[in-house]
Structures are given as structure tokens and as C-alpha cells.
Coordinates of C-alpha atoms in Angstrom, one line a residue:
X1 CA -6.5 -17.6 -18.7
X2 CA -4.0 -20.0 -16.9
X3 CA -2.1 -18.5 -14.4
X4 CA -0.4 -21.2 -11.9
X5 CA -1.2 -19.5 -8.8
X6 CA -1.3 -20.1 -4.9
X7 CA -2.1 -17.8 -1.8
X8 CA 0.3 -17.3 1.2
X9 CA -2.3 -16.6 4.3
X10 CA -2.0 -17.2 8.1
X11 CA -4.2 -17.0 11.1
X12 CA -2.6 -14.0 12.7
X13 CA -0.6 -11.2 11.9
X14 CA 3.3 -11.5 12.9
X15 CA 3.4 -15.3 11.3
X16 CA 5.7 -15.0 9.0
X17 CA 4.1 -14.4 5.7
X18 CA 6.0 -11.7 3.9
X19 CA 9.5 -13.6 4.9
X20 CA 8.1 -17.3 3.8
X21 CA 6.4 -15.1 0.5
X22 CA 9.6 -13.6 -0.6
X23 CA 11.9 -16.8 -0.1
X24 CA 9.2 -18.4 -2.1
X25 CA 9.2 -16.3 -5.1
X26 CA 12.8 -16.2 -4.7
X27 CA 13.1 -20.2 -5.3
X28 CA 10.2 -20.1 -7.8
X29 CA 12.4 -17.3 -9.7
X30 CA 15.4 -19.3 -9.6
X31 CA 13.8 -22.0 -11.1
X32 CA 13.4 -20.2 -14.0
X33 CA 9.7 -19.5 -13.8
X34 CA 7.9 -16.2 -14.8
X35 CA 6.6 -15.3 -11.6
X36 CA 4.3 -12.5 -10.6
X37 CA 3.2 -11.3 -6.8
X38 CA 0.5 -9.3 -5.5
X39 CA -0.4 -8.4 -1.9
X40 CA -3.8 -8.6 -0.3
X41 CA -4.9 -5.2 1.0
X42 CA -3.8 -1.9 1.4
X43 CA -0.2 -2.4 2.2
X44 CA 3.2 -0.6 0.8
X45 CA 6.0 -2.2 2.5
X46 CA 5.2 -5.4 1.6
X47 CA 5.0 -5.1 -2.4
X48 CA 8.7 -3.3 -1.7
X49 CA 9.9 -6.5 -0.6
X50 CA 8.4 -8.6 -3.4
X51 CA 9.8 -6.0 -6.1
X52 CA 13.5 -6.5 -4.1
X53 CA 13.4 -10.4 -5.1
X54 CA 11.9 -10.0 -8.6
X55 CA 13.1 -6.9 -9.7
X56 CA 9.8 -5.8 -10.8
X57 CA 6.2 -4.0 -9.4
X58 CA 4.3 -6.2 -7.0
X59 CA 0.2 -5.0 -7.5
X60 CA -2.2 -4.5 -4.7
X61 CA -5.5 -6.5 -5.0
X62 CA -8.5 -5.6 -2.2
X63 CA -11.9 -6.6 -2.7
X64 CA -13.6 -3.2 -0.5
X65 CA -11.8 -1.3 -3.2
X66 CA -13.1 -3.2 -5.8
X67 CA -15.8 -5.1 -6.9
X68 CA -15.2 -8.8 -7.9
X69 CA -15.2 -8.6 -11.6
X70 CA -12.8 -5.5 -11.6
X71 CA -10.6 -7.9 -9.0
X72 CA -10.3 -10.0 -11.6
X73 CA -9.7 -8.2 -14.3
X74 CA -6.8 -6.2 -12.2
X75 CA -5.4 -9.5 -11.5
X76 CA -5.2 -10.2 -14.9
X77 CA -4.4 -7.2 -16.4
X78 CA -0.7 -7.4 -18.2
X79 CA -0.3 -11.2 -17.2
X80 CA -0.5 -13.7 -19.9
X81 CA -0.8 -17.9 -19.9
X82 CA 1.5 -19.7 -18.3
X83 CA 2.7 -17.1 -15.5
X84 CA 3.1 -18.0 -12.2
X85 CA 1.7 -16.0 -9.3
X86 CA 1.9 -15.7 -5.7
X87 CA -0.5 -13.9 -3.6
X88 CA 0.3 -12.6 0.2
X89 CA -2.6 -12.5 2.8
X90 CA -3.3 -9.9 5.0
X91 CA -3.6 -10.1 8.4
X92 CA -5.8 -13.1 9.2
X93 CA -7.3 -15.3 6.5
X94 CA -10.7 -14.6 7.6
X95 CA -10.1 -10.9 8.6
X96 CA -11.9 -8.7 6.6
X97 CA -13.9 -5.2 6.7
X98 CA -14.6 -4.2 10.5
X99 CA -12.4 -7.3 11.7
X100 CA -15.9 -8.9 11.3
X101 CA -16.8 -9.2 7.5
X102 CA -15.4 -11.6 5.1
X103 CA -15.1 -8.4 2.4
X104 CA -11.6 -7.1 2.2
X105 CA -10.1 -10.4 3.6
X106 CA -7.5 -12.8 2.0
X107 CA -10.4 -15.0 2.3
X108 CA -12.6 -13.3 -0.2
X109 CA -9.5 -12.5 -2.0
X110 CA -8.7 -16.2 -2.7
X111 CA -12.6 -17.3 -3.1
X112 CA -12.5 -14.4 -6.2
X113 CA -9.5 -14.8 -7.9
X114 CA -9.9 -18.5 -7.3
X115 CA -6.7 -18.7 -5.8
X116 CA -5.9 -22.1 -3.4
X117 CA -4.2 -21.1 -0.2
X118 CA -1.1 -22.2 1.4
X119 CA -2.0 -21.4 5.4
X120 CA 1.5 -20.7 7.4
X121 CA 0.9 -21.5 10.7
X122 CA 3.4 -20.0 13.5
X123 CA 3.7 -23.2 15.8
X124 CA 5.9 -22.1 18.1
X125 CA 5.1 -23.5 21.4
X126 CA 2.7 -25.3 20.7
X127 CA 2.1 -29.0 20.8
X128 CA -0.7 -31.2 19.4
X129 CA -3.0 -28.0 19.9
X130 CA -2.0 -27.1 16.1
X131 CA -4.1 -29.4 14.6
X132 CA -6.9 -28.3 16.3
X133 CA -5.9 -24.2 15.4
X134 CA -5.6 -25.9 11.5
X135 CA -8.7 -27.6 11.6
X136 CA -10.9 -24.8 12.7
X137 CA -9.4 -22.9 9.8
X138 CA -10.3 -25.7 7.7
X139 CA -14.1 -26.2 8.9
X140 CA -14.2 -22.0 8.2
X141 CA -13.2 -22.6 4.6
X142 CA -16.7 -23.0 2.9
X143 CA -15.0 -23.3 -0.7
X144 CA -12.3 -26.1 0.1
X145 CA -9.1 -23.5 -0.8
X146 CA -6.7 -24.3 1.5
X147 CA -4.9 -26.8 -0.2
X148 CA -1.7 -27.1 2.6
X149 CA -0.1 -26.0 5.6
X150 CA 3.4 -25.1 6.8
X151 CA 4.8 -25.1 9.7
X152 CA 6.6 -22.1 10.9
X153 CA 9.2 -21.7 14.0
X154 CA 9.0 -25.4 14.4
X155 CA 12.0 -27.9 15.0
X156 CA 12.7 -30.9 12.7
X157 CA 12.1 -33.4 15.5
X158 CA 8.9 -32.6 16.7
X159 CA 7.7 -31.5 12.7
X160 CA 8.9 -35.5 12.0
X161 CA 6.3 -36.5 14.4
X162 CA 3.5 -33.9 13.8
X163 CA 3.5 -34.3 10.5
X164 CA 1.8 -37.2 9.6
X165 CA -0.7 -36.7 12.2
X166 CA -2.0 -33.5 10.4
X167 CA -2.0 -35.4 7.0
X168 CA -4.2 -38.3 8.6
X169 CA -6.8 -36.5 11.2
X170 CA -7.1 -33.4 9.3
X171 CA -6.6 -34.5 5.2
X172 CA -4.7 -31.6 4.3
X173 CA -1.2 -31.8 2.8
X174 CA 1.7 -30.2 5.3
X175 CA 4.4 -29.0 2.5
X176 CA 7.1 -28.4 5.0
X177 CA 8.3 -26.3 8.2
X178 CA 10.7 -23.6 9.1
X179 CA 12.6 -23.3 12.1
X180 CA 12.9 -20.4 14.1
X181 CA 15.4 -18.1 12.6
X182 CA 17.3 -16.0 15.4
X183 CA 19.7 -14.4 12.8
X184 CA 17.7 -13.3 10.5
X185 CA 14.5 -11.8 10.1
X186 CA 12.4 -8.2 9.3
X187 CA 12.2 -5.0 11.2
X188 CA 8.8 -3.2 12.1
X189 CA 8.1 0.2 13.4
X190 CA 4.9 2.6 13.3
X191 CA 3.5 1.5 10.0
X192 CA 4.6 -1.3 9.6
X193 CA 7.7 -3.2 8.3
X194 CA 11.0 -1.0 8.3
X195 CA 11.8 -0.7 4.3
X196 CA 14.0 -2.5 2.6
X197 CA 16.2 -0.3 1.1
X198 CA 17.1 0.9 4.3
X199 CA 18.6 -2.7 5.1
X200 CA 21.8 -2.9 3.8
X201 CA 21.9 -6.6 4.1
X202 CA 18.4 -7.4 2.8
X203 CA 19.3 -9.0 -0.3
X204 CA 21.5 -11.1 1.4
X205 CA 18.8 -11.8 3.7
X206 CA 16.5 -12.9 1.4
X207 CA 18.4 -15.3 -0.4
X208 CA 19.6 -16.6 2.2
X209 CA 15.7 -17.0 3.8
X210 CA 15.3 -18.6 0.3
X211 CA 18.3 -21.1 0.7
X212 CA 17.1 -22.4 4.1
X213 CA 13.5 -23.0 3.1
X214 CA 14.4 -25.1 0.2
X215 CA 15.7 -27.5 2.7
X216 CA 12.6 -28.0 4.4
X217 CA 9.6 -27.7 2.2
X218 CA 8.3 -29.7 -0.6
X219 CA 8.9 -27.1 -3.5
X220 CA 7.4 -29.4 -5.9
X221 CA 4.6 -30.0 -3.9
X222 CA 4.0 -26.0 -3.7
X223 CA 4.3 -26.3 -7.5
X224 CA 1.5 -29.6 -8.2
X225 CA -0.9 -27.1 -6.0
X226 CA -0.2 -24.0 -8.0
X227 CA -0.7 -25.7 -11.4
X228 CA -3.8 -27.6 -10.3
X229 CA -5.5 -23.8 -10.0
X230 CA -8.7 -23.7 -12.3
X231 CA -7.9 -21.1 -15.7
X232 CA -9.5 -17.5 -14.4
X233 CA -11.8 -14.9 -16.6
X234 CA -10.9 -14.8 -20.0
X235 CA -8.1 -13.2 -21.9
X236 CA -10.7 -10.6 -23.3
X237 CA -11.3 -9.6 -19.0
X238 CA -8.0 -7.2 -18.7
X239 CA -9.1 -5.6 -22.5
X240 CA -12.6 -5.1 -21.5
X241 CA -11.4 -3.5 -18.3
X242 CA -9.3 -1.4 -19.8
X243 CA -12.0 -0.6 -21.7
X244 CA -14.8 -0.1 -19.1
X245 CA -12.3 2.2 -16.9
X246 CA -10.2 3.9 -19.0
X247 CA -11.7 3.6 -22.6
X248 CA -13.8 7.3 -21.9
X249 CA -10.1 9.2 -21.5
X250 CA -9.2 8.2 -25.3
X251 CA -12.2 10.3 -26.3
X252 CA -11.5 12.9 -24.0
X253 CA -10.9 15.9 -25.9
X254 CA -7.3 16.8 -24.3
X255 CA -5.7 12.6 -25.5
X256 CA -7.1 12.8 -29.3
X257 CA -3.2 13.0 -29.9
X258 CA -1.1 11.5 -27.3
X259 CA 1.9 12.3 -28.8
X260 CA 1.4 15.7 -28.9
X261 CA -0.7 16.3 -25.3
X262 CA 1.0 13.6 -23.5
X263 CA 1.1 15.5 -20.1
X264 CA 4.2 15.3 -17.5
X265 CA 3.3 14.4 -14.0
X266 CA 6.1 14.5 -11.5
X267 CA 5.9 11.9 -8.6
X268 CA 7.9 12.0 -5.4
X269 CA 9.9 9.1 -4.9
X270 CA 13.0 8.7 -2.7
X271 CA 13.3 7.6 1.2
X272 CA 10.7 10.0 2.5
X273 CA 7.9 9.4 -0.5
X274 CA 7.4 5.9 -1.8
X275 CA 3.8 5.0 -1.0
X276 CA 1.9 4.4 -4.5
X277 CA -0.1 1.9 -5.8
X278 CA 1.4 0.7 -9.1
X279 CA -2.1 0.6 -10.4
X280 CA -2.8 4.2 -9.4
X281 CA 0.5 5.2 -11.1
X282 CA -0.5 2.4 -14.6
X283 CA -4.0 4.0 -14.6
X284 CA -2.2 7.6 -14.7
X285 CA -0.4 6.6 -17.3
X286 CA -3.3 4.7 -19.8
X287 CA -5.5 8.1 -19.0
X288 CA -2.2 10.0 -20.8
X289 CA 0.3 10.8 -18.7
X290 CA 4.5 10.7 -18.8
X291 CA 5.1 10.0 -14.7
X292 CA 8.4 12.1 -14.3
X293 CA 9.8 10.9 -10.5
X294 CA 12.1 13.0 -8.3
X295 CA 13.5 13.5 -4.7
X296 CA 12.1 15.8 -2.7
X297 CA 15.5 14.4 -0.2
X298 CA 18.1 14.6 -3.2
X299 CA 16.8 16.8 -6.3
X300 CA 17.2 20.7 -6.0
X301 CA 14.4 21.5 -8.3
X302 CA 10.8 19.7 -9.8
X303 CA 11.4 18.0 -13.5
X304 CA 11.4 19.8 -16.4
X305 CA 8.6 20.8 -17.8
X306 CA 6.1 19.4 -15.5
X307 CA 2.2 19.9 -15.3
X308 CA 1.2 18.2 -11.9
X309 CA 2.7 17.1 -8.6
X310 CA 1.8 13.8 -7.4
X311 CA 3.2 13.8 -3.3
X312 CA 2.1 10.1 -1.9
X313 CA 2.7 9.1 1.2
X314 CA 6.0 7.5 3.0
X315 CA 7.8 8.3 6.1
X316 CA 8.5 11.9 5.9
X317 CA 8.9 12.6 9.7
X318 CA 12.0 10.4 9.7
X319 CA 13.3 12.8 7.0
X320 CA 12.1 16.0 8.6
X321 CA 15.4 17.4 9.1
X322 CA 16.6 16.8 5.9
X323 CA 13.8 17.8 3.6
X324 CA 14.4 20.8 5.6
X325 CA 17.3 22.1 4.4
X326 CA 16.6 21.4 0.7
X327 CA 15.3 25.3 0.5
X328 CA 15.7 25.2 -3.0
X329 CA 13.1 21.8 -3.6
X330 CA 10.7 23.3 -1.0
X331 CA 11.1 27.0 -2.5
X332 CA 10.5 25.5 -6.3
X333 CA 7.2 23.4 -4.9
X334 CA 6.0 25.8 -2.8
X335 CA 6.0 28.7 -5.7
X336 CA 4.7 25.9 -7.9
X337 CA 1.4 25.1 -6.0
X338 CA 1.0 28.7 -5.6
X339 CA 1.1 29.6 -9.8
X340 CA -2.0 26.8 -9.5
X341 CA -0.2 23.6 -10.7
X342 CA -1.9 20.6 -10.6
X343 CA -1.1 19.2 -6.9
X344 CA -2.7 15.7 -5.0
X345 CA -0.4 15.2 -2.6
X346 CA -1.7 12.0 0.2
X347 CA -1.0 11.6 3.7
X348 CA 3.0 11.8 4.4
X349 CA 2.9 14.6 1.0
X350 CA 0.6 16.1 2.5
X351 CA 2.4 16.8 5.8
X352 CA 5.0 18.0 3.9
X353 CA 3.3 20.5 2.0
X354 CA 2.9 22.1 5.8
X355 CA 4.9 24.8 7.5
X356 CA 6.4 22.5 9.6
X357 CA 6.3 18.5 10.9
X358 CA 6.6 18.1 15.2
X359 CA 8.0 15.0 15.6
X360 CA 7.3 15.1 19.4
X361 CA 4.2 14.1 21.0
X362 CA 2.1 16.7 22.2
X363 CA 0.2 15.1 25.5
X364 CA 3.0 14.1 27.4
X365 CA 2.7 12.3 30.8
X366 CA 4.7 15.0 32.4
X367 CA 2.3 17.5 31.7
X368 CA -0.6 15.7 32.3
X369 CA 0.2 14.7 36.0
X370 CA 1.7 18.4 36.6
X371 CA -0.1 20.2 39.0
X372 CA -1.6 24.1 38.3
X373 CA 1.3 25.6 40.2
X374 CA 4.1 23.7 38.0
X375 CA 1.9 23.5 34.7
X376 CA 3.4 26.8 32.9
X377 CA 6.8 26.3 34.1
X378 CA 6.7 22.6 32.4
X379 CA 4.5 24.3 29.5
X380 CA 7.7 26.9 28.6
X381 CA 10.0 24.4 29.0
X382 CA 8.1 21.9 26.2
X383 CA 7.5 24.7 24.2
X384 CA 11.6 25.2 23.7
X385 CA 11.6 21.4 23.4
X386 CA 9.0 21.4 20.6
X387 CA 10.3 24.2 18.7
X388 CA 13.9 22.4 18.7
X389 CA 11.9 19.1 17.4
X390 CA 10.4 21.5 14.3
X391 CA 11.3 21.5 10.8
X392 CA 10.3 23.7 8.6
X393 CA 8.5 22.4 5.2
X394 CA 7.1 23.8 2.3
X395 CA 4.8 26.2 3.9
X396 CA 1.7 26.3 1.0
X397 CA -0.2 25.0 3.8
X398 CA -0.3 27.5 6.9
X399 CA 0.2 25.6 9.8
X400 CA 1.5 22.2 11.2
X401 CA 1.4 18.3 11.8
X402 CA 1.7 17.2 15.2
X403 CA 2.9 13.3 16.5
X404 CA 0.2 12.1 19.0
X405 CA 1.8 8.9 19.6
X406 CA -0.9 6.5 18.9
X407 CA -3.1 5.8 16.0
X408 CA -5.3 8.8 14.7
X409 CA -6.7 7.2 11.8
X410 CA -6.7 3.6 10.7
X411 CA -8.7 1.5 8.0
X412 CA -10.8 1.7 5.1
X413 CA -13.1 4.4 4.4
X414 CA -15.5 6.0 1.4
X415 CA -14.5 9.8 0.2
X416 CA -17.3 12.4 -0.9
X417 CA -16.8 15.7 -2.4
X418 CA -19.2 18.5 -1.3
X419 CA -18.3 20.1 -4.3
X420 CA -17.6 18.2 -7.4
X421 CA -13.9 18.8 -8.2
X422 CA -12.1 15.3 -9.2
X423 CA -14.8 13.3 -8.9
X424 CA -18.0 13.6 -10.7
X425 CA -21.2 15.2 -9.0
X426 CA -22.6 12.2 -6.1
X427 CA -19.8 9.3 -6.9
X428 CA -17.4 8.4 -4.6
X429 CA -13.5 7.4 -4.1
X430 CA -12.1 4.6 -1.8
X431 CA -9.7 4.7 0.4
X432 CA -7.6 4.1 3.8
X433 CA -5.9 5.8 6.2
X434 CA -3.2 4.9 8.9
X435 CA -1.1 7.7 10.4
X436 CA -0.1 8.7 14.2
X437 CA 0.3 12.5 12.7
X438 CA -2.3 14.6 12.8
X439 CA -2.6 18.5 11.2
X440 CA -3.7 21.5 12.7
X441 CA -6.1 21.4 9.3
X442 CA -7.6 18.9 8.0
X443 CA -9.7 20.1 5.5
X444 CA -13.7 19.9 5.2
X445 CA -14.5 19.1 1.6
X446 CA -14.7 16.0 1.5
X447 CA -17.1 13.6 3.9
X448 CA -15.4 10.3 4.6
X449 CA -17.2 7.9 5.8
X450 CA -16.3 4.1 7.1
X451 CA -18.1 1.4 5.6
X452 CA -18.3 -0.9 8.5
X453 CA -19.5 1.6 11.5
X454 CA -21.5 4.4 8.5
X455 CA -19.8 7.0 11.1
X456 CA -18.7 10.0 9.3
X457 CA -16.3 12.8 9.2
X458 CA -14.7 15.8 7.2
X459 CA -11.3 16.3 5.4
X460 CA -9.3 16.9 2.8
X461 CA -8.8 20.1 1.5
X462 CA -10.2 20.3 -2.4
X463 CA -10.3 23.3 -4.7
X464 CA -9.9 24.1 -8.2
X465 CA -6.6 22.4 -8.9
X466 CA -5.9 20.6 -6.0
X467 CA -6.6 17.5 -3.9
X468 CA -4.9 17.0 -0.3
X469 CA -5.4 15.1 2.7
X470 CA -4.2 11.6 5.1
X471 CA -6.1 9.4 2.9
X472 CA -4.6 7.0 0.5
X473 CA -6.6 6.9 -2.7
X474 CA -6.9 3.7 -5.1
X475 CA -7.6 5.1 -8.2
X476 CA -9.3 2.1 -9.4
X477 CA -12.3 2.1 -7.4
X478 CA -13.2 5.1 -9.6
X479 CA -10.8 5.9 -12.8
X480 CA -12.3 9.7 -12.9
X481 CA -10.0 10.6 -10.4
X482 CA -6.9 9.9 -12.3
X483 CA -9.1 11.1 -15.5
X484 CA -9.5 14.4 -13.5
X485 CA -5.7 14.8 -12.8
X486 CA -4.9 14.2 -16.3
X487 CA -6.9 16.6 -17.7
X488 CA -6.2 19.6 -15.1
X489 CA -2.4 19.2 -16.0
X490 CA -3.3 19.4 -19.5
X491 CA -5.3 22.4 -18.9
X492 CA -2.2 23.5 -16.9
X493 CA 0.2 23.2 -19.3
X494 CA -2.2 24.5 -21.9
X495 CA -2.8 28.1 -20.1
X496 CA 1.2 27.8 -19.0
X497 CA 2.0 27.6 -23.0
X498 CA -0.9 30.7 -23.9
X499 CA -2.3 27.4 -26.2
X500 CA -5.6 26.9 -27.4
X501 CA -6.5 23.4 -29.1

């Protein structure tokens, strides 16, 4: 298949490369092409941007999550000859699995899909030391993919006089700069970048990112280098994916008839829950369910006629006081998960299905340098402090989730079921987690284990009908998952309707 194609990839985080990416695809979209984007690793925000200048899904593509084939064939999957794509790094180029293997990195990312790279390189204060930063990146690149650089937070005068000195030592092409831009630019916080639908300027942003570029790049040149890009797979790979992964759900006794035992999922999605992999939510959908959304925020009851409860992650701590007072949503989930319906609710949905969210941090400095004598005084006053930073959620958990102000778990890791439940006896699901919250329960049914270090540890809580824990889940590193969900909403809905088949 032909897909005109290039990678966006820096040396460092904090370069630039989700502003450059989306002023990109903006200019490639306004020049009438039909352009596609996909991130590199586990990411949310990001893809949010992307779909805010296209107007449609960005996909994830991470090569720990899956193997190279089924890279492939996700990157292919829905696109057709003649598209136009453009891929967004993570990170570093080289930074992959442990910081230290090339699995999981843009790099491999680009080496699989084949994809030549466009390396933005944030030049600011530096001098002639850039071409020797660029040309250690280019000695690292075994397979020849980067095909040009750009220059970010550089002026016009010195980028004049730089230029052709890269383009003669180093023999790569420089396809433009960007000056520093003071006035506009993107937000970060805990997790990562602040949304974008919580910028009320950000269209205006982004086009106006767009505008700027296009006055100092070589757009066609970022074309020529996108078209050279060698035809990928086949246009059988996406079918026979499809195939491999979810081909055993069409004989699965509860889709003989899709139109008749289509089941209804309903996903959270508003402000406080927007985390999801589209190809989680696509492989959902090809195993036989409707996806019904609604707003834990804004809605006052679950959709009608529902089977399951999706709850993915997001930033529901910066919500907590107004998921709160929607008793009625809380009272309808809670007495839902209770009757036994279908519930995986990850990371931020699962905080929320707690008795409460803390957003304070527990080990504060006060208390720690306190001596004995003054400890319980300071204890009962940050007990009245803590209860007045509580809000009360949905309660089917018993207890609480606590902010420890720093990183409790981050990165990739492996998930094994004691007891088969979702996944089938000894397989496994891949996953990551990132999240400064932490519960009073974890869970213990699952051993996750990360792939870099082999160290180990328990979580999630798994039974019967239910699957709920910090980690993110992609659904593609083993389609039962989403199979499993499917088919315990149908049996849901089947017992809920006094059906047999």
C-alpha cells in the first residue's frame, strides 16, 4: 500500500513536536490532502490535538504493545492508497523500553512502519554545536531514516548562516526553522499537556502556529520526502488482521446475528474521562458492540439500555467537586455495578468508582519536620484540612484515593490474571501506567510485571464481571480482552431480559 508518510521526532522531550506536528497537518489539510496522524506511544493528549486540526481520531502505534507485523497492519488498518500520514515521536528518537532499549521508541516505530523521519531540533542557544547534536543523531540512525532537520526557536539571521553548513558537513536536507514564539504556545501539568478543549483559544492557536510555519519551511520539500516513502505491507495486511484478531468473535456464539445481539456499551466521555485508545474503542466495536458515550460531569443517568460500563481514565481529581454533586449519575452507577453489570473502569474511572478522591497530599513537610510534642496538634488540624479537600464518589469501592505528589506509577508493564476472568488461562495484556494518585486498594489479582527491570507487583481488582485498576489497557496486544467484555455484556443483557438463545 502507498501511503505518503513522514515522522516528526526530536532528541528530547519539550522540542516542540506536537506544536510543529499539528501546524503541519494543518498546512498539509489545507492543501487539500487526505491526511491521517498517529502518535508514537502511549499518549492521550497528544492524539486530542491532532483530532482538533483534522476533525477526526488520531491512532496510537507502540511497538512494546505490539509486535511488528500487527504494527503494521494497525497502521494500515482503514487507510487506503494515496493517504497522507504523519507520525509524532515520543520522547527522544532513540528512547525506548527502560530509556535504554530501542523497542517502544520512535526509532523502532519508524524502522517498522518504514516511515523517514523529519528530526526537530530545539536550537535555542546554541551555536555551531547543533551540527554536532544532528550528526550524532545521524551516525545512531543505522537504517538512513532521517531524511531532514528543522530548526526550532532559531532566528532567521543566524538559520541564514547555519543552514548551509548543515546541508554541506552533515548531507542532510534542513527544510526550515521556527522562531521562538513568546505568544503562543501549549500548556502542561501532571500528565502531561493541558487539553485542548479546555483552551478556548486553541483553534486559533493552531492555525495561527500553521500560518507562521508556512513562512519558514520548505512545505514542498516536506512533501518530495513523504512521497519518496517505500509502499508498506499489502492491502490484504489490515484484512488479514482483522482476521487473525478479531475473526474468532464472528463465530462466537453470542455475534451469529449482529443485528439482533448487538450489545450497548456505555463509555465515559466528557472533561473528567477522555483517555481511550481509538483502537481499543474500534476493536470493541468489530467484536459487536454499539459504544453509547455519556458524562459522568453533565448526564443525570447511564444510556438507555446499556449492558457494560467502560470508565477510562482522564483527569477526574480536577473534577472532584463536581462529579460530586451529580448524586443522581453516581447513585445510577453505583446501583448498576452492584446488580453485576459489566464494569472495566482504568485508572482516573477507577478512582472514581471510590468513596471519595483527596486531592491533598498526604506527607506534607509540615508534618514531617514536626516534633512528637506538636505532631497530634498538626495531625487534627490536617485531618479537618483533608476532610474539607474530600469528595465523595461513587462509593462501589470502600475506601479512597490519595495525591502523593510525585509519580507512583509510570511506564510500560505486562498484566497477569491469577484467575482467568478476561483473559484466557496463562496469556497476558499490555499496558502502562502514570498516575500521582494512589488507593487505599489496589487490588491483587492481577501480577504486573515491567518488562525492562522483570520486577513484579499486584493489582487490579478482577472478579466475575468486572475488571478495575491504574493501568491503561491496549486492547490490541490481546483482542480476548475486548472479546471477554463483549460477551459478559451479552450475557448481561441476556439474564437482564430472562432470554435464552
Amino acid at each position: 500500500m502507498k501511503i505518503n508518510r513522514f515522522m516528526i521526532a526530536a532528541p528530547k522531550s519539550g522540542s516542540g513536536k506536537t506544536m510543529i506536528t499539528c501546524a503541519l497537518l494543518q498546512l498539509l489539510k489545507d492543501s487539500g490532502k487526505n491526511v491521517l496522524s498517529y502518535k508514537c506511544g502511549p499518549d492521550y493528549i497528544d492524539p486530542m490535538f491532532h483530532k482538533k486540526v483534522l476533525g477526526v481520531p488520531s491512532k496510537n502505534l507502540d511497538t512494546f504493545f505490539t509486535d511488528e507485523k500487527t504494527t503494521v497492519q494497525l497502521f494500515l488498518d482503514e487507510r487506503a492508497d494515496g493517504d497522507f500520514a504523519v507520525l509524532e515521536g515520543v520522547m527522544g528518537l532513540y528512547d525506548g523500553l527502560g530509556g535504554i532499549y530501542e523497542q517502544g521508541s520512535s526509532y523502532h516505530l519508524a524502522k517498522v512502519t518504514q516511515t523517514p523521519i523529519i528530526l526537530v531540533v530545539d536550537a535555542k542557544g546554541m551555536g555551531k554545536s547543533v551540527l554536532a547534536l544532528i550528526a550524532g543523531f545521524l551516525q545512531y540512525d543505522t537504517h538512513h531514516l532521517i531524511k531532514g532537520v528543522l530548526l526550532n526557536r532559531m532566528s532567521k539571521g543566524y538559520y541564514d548562516i547555519i543552514k548551509p553548513l548543515i546541508e554541506k558537513e552533515l548531507s542532510v536536507k534542513v527544510v526550515g526553522y521556527f522562531p521562538e514564539q513568546k505568544d503562543i504556545g501549549l500548556s502542561s501539568r501532571h500528565l502531561g499537556l493541558v487539553m485542548p478543549d479546555e483552551l478556548s483559544d486553541i483553534k486559533k492557536q493552531l492555525n495561527e502556529t500553521a500560518d507562521r510555519l508556512k513562512k519558514t519551511i520548505d512545505m514542498d520539500l516536506f512533501i518530495d520526502i513523504a512521497e519518496a516513502a517505500d509502499e508498506i505491507g499489502d492491502s490484504g495486511s489490515a484484512d488479514a488482521y482483522n482476521e487473525k484478531n478479531i475473526g474468532n468473535c464472528d463465530q462466537n456464539e453470542f455475534l451469529q446475528n449482529k443485528a439482533i445481539n448487538t450489545v450497548n456499551i456505555a463509555v465515559a466521555m466528557d472533561e473528567a474521562f477522555c483517555f481511550y485508545y481509538e483502537d481499543n474503542l474500534r476493536m470493541l466495536e468489530k467484536c459487536g458492540a454499539k459504544l453509547q458515550y455519556f458524562s459522568p460531569l453533565h448526564d443525570t443517568r447511564l444510556p438507555k439500555d446499556c449492558d457494560a460500563m467502560l470508565l477510562g481514565g482522564g483527569y477526574p481529581e480536577l473534577y472532584a467537586k463536581e462529579l460530586s454533586k451529580n448524586v443522581s449519575m453516581l447513585n445510577a452507577i453505583k446501583k448498576a455495578f452492584r446488580v453485576g453489570m459489566p464494569t472495566v473502569a482504568e485508572c482516573g474511572g477507577f478512582m472514581y468508582l471510590h468513596t471519595y478522591i483527596r486531592n491533598i497530599c498526604d506527607d506534607t513537610d509540615e508534618q514531617n519536620k514536626a516534633d512528637v510534642q506538636n505532631k497530634a496538634d498538626i495531625q487534627n488540624k490536617a485531618d479537618i484540612q483533608n476532610d474539607m479537600n474530600k469528595s465523595k464518589l461513587v462509593g462501589a469501592l470502600d475506601g479512597g484515593c490519595h495525591f502523593k505528589g510525585k509519580l507512583v506509577r509510570f511506564g510500560y508493564i505486562e498484566l497477569a490474571e491469577k484467575h482467568s476472568n478476561f483473559l484466557p488461562p496463562n496469556e497476558k495484556i499490555k499496558a502502562h501506567e502514570f498516575h500521582y494518585y494512589d488507593s487505599t486498594d489496589n487490588g491483587a489479582d492481577c501480577i504486573a510485571t515491567k518488562p525492562a527491570t522483570g520486577r513484579s507487583y499486584d493489582c487490579v481488582i478482577s472478579h466475575d464481571n468486572y475488571w478495575l485498576g491504574f493501568p491503561h489497557l491496549y486492547y490490541p496486544s490481546n483482542p480476548h480482552f475486548a472479546e471477554s467484555l463483549v460477551r459478559k455484556a451479552y450475557e448481561y443483557r441476556r439474564n437482564k431480559n430472562g432470554k435464552l438463545l
